[in-house]
């Protein structure tokens, strides 16, 4: 069984909340397929904003941010490496300790929307208790339960087809505007453009 839930989390010490509140016209999300730097605990975020000077001023003033560095820019979106201070409150480590997975994280109003998956209801209750103990506002927006056989994984795709679709999604082929060309995707997969 898989419990899938969407939650809204809000607390002044959650990572980047000062920046979220200061830059109301910006959208921030976690780059979930990016690795971290184990020596510096660096995390990767994308930020869409009309004014990056304002964003970087907010990041510099954010008490949860020890350091930040832009690494990629495309249009009105920049990707940043961000290192947290010790003051930063985090939900993701607690979710991981409970055996859960964070599928998606994006800024929303004064906090974060997260899409999570757990193996059982008990883990979901534990998350709720964790949030209460830390005075984190945690609103359950949606909860769904499905059995493993109902996960839609059997779509009639070969392993190579599934790999190509996942690779295309991860590298932004389906984003608007497109982040990677068909030629670049073929190079990553090691196959021809026609095969892709």
Short mmCIF file of N, CA, C and O in Angstrom, two decimals, residues 118-167:
data_model
loop_
_atom_site.label_atom_id
_atom_site.label_comp_id
_atom_site.label_asym_id
_atom_site.label_seq_id
_atom_site.Cartn_x
_atom_site.Cartn_y
_atom_site.Cartn_z
N UNK A 118 4.15 7.68 1.65
CA UNK A 118 4.48 6.85 2.80
C UNK A 118 3.97 5.45 2.56
O UNK A 118 3.07 5.22 1.76
N UNK A 119 4.52 4.50 3.31
CA UNK A 119 4.11 3.09 3.21
C UNK A 119 2.84 2.80 4.00
O UNK A 119 2.14 1.84 3.74
N UNK A 120 2.55 3.61 5.03
CA UNK A 120 1.39 3.33 5.87
C UNK A 120 0.88 4.60 6.52
O UNK A 120 1.53 5.64 6.51
N UNK A 121 -0.31 4.51 7.12
CA UNK A 121 -0.92 5.65 7.78
C UNK A 121 -0.14 6.06 9.03
O UNK A 121 -0.12 7.24 9.39
N UNK A 122 0.47 5.10 9.69
CA UNK A 122 1.22 5.39 10.92
C UNK A 122 2.31 6.43 10.66
O UNK A 122 2.53 7.33 11.47
N UNK A 123 3.01 6.32 9.54
CA UNK A 123 4.06 7.28 9.21
C UNK A 123 3.49 8.68 9.03
O UNK A 123 4.10 9.67 9.42
N UNK A 124 2.32 8.75 8.43
CA UNK A 124 1.64 10.02 8.24
C UNK A 124 1.30 10.65 9.59
O UNK A 124 1.47 11.85 9.80
N UNK A 125 0.82 9.84 10.53
CA UNK A 125 0.53 10.31 11.89
C UNK A 125 1.81 10.79 12.58
O UNK A 125 1.81 11.80 13.28
N UNK A 126 2.91 10.06 12.37
CA UNK A 126 4.19 10.45 12.97
C UNK A 126 4.65 11.81 12.44
O UNK A 126 5.17 12.63 13.19
N UNK A 127 4.43 12.06 11.14
CA UNK A 127 4.79 13.35 10.56
C UNK A 127 3.96 14.46 11.20
O UNK A 127 4.48 15.53 11.53
N UNK A 128 2.69 14.20 11.38
CA UNK A 128 1.81 15.18 12.01
C UNK A 128 2.30 15.50 13.43
O UNK A 128 2.37 16.67 13.84
N UNK A 129 2.66 14.47 14.20
CA UNK A 129 3.17 14.67 15.55
C UNK A 129 4.50 15.43 15.55
O UNK A 129 4.73 16.30 16.39
N UNK A 130 5.37 15.10 14.60
CA UNK A 130 6.65 15.80 14.47
C UNK A 130 6.40 17.30 14.24
O UNK A 130 7.02 18.15 14.88
N UNK A 131 5.48 17.62 13.33
CA UNK A 131 5.17 19.02 13.03
C UNK A 131 4.62 19.72 14.27
O UNK A 131 5.00 20.87 14.56
N UNK A 132 3.75 19.06 15.01
CA UNK A 132 3.20 19.65 16.24
C UNK A 132 4.31 19.92 17.26
O UNK A 132 4.33 20.99 17.86
N UNK A 133 5.20 18.97 17.43
CA UNK A 133 6.32 19.13 18.38
C UNK A 133 7.21 20.32 18.01
O UNK A 133 7.76 20.99 18.88
N UNK A 134 7.37 20.58 16.71
CA UNK A 134 8.25 21.65 16.23
C UNK A 134 7.49 22.95 15.96
O UNK A 134 8.05 23.91 15.45
N UNK A 135 6.19 22.98 16.28
CA UNK A 135 5.33 24.15 16.03
C UNK A 135 5.28 24.53 14.55
O UNK A 135 5.17 25.71 14.20
N UNK A 136 5.37 23.54 13.69
CA UNK A 136 5.26 23.76 12.24
C UNK A 136 3.80 23.59 11.86
O UNK A 136 3.18 22.58 12.19
N UNK A 137 3.25 24.59 11.20
CA UNK A 137 1.90 24.45 10.67
C UNK A 137 1.97 23.43 9.53
O UNK A 137 2.73 23.60 8.58
N UNK A 138 1.18 22.38 9.62
CA UNK A 138 1.18 21.34 8.60
C UNK A 138 -0.27 21.03 8.25
O UNK A 138 -0.99 20.44 9.04
N UNK A 139 -0.70 21.47 7.07
CA UNK A 139 -2.07 21.24 6.60
C UNK A 139 -2.06 20.12 5.57
O UNK A 139 -1.33 20.20 4.58
N UNK A 140 -2.85 19.09 5.81
CA UNK A 140 -3.02 18.01 4.84
C UNK A 140 -3.99 18.49 3.77
O UNK A 140 -5.15 18.75 4.06
N UNK A 141 -3.54 18.61 2.55
CA UNK A 141 -4.38 19.11 1.46
C UNK A 141 -5.07 17.98 0.72
O UNK A 141 -6.15 18.17 0.17
N UNK A 142 -4.43 16.81 0.69
CA UNK A 142 -4.96 15.69 -0.07
C UNK A 142 -4.30 14.41 0.45
O UNK A 142 -3.10 14.42 0.69
N UNK A 143 -5.08 13.37 0.62
CA UNK A 143 -4.52 12.07 1.02
C UNK A 143 -5.18 11.00 0.15
O UNK A 143 -6.40 10.95 0.04
N UNK A 144 -4.35 10.17 -0.46
CA UNK A 144 -4.85 9.08 -1.30
C UNK A 144 -4.12 7.80 -0.93
O UNK A 144 -2.95 7.83 -0.58
N UNK A 145 -4.83 6.71 -1.06
CA UNK A 145 -4.25 5.40 -0.77
C UNK A 145 -4.40 4.54 -2.00
O UNK A 145 -5.44 4.54 -2.65
N UNK A 146 -3.33 3.83 -2.32
CA UNK A 146 -3.41 2.89 -3.45
C UNK A 146 -2.59 1.66 -3.14
O UNK A 146 -1.65 1.70 -2.35
N UNK A 147 -2.98 0.58 -3.75
CA UNK A 147 -2.24 -0.67 -3.57
C UNK A 147 -1.18 -0.73 -4.64
O UNK A 147 -1.29 -0.14 -5.72
N UNK A 148 -0.10 -1.42 -4.36
CA UNK A 148 1.04 -1.51 -5.28
C UNK A 148 0.61 -1.89 -6.69
O UNK A 148 1.11 -1.37 -7.67
N UNK A 149 -0.34 -2.81 -6.83
CA UNK A 149 -0.77 -3.28 -8.15
C UNK A 149 -1.49 -2.19 -8.93
O UNK A 149 -1.60 -2.26 -10.14
N UNK A 150 -1.96 -1.14 -8.22
CA UNK A 150 -2.71 -0.08 -8.89
C UNK A 150 -1.85 1.13 -9.21
O UNK A 150 -2.37 2.19 -9.49
N UNK A 151 -0.53 0.99 -9.15
CA UNK A 151 0.32 2.17 -9.30
C UNK A 151 0.50 2.64 -10.73
O UNK A 151 1.14 3.64 -10.99
N UNK A 152 -0.07 1.95 -11.71
CA UNK A 152 0.00 2.38 -13.10
C UNK A 152 1.36 2.13 -13.73
O UNK A 152 1.64 2.64 -14.81
N UNK A 153 2.23 1.37 -13.06
CA UNK A 153 3.58 1.15 -13.58
C UNK A 153 3.58 0.32 -14.86
O UNK A 153 4.46 0.46 -15.69
N UNK A 154 2.61 -0.57 -15.04
CA UNK A 154 2.57 -1.41 -16.22
C UNK A 154 1.81 -0.70 -17.33
O UNK A 154 0.61 -0.85 -17.49
N UNK A 155 2.55 0.11 -18.09
CA UNK A 155 1.93 0.88 -19.17
C UNK A 155 2.25 0.29 -20.53
O UNK A 155 2.02 0.93 -21.55
N UNK A 156 2.80 -0.91 -20.55
CA UNK A 156 3.13 -1.56 -21.81
C UNK A 156 4.40 -1.03 -22.44
O UNK A 156 4.61 -1.17 -23.65
N UNK A 157 5.28 -0.38 -21.67
CA UNK A 157 6.52 0.17 -22.19
C UNK A 157 7.66 -0.81 -21.97
O UNK A 157 7.70 -1.51 -20.96
N UNK A 158 8.59 -0.81 -22.90
CA UNK A 158 9.82 -1.58 -22.69
C UNK A 158 10.69 -0.81 -21.71
O UNK A 158 10.45 0.38 -21.45
N UNK A 159 11.72 -1.46 -21.17
CA UNK A 159 12.63 -0.78 -20.26
C UNK A 159 13.30 0.41 -20.94
O UNK A 159 13.47 1.47 -20.34
N UNK A 160 13.68 0.25 -22.20
CA UNK A 160 14.34 1.33 -22.95
C UNK A 160 13.40 2.52 -23.14
O UNK A 160 13.80 3.67 -23.04
N UNK A 161 12.12 2.24 -23.43
CA UNK A 161 11.14 3.31 -23.59
C UNK A 161 10.92 4.06 -22.28
O UNK A 161 10.87 5.29 -22.26
N UNK A 162 10.79 3.31 -21.20
CA UNK A 162 10.60 3.93 -19.88
C UNK A 162 11.81 4.79 -19.52
O UNK A 162 11.68 5.91 -19.04
N UNK A 163 13.02 4.27 -19.79
CA UNK A 163 14.24 5.02 -19.50
C UNK A 163 14.28 6.32 -20.30
O UNK A 163 14.62 7.37 -19.77
N UNK A 164 13.90 6.26 -21.58
CA UNK A 164 13.91 7.46 -22.42
C UNK A 164 12.90 8.49 -21.92
O UNK A 164 13.20 9.69 -21.86
N UNK A 165 11.71 8.04 -21.53
CA UNK A 165 10.70 8.97 -21.01
C UNK A 165 11.15 9.63 -19.71
O UNK A 165 11.00 10.84 -19.53
N UNK A 166 11.71 8.84 -18.82
CA UNK A 166 12.18 9.38 -17.54
C UNK A 166 13.32 10.35 -17.76
O UNK A 166 13.35 11.45 -17.20
N UNK A 167 14.26 9.99 -18.62
CA UNK A 167 15.39 10.86 -18.94
C UNK A 167 14.90 12.18 -19.54
O UNK A 167 15.36 13.26 -19.16
#
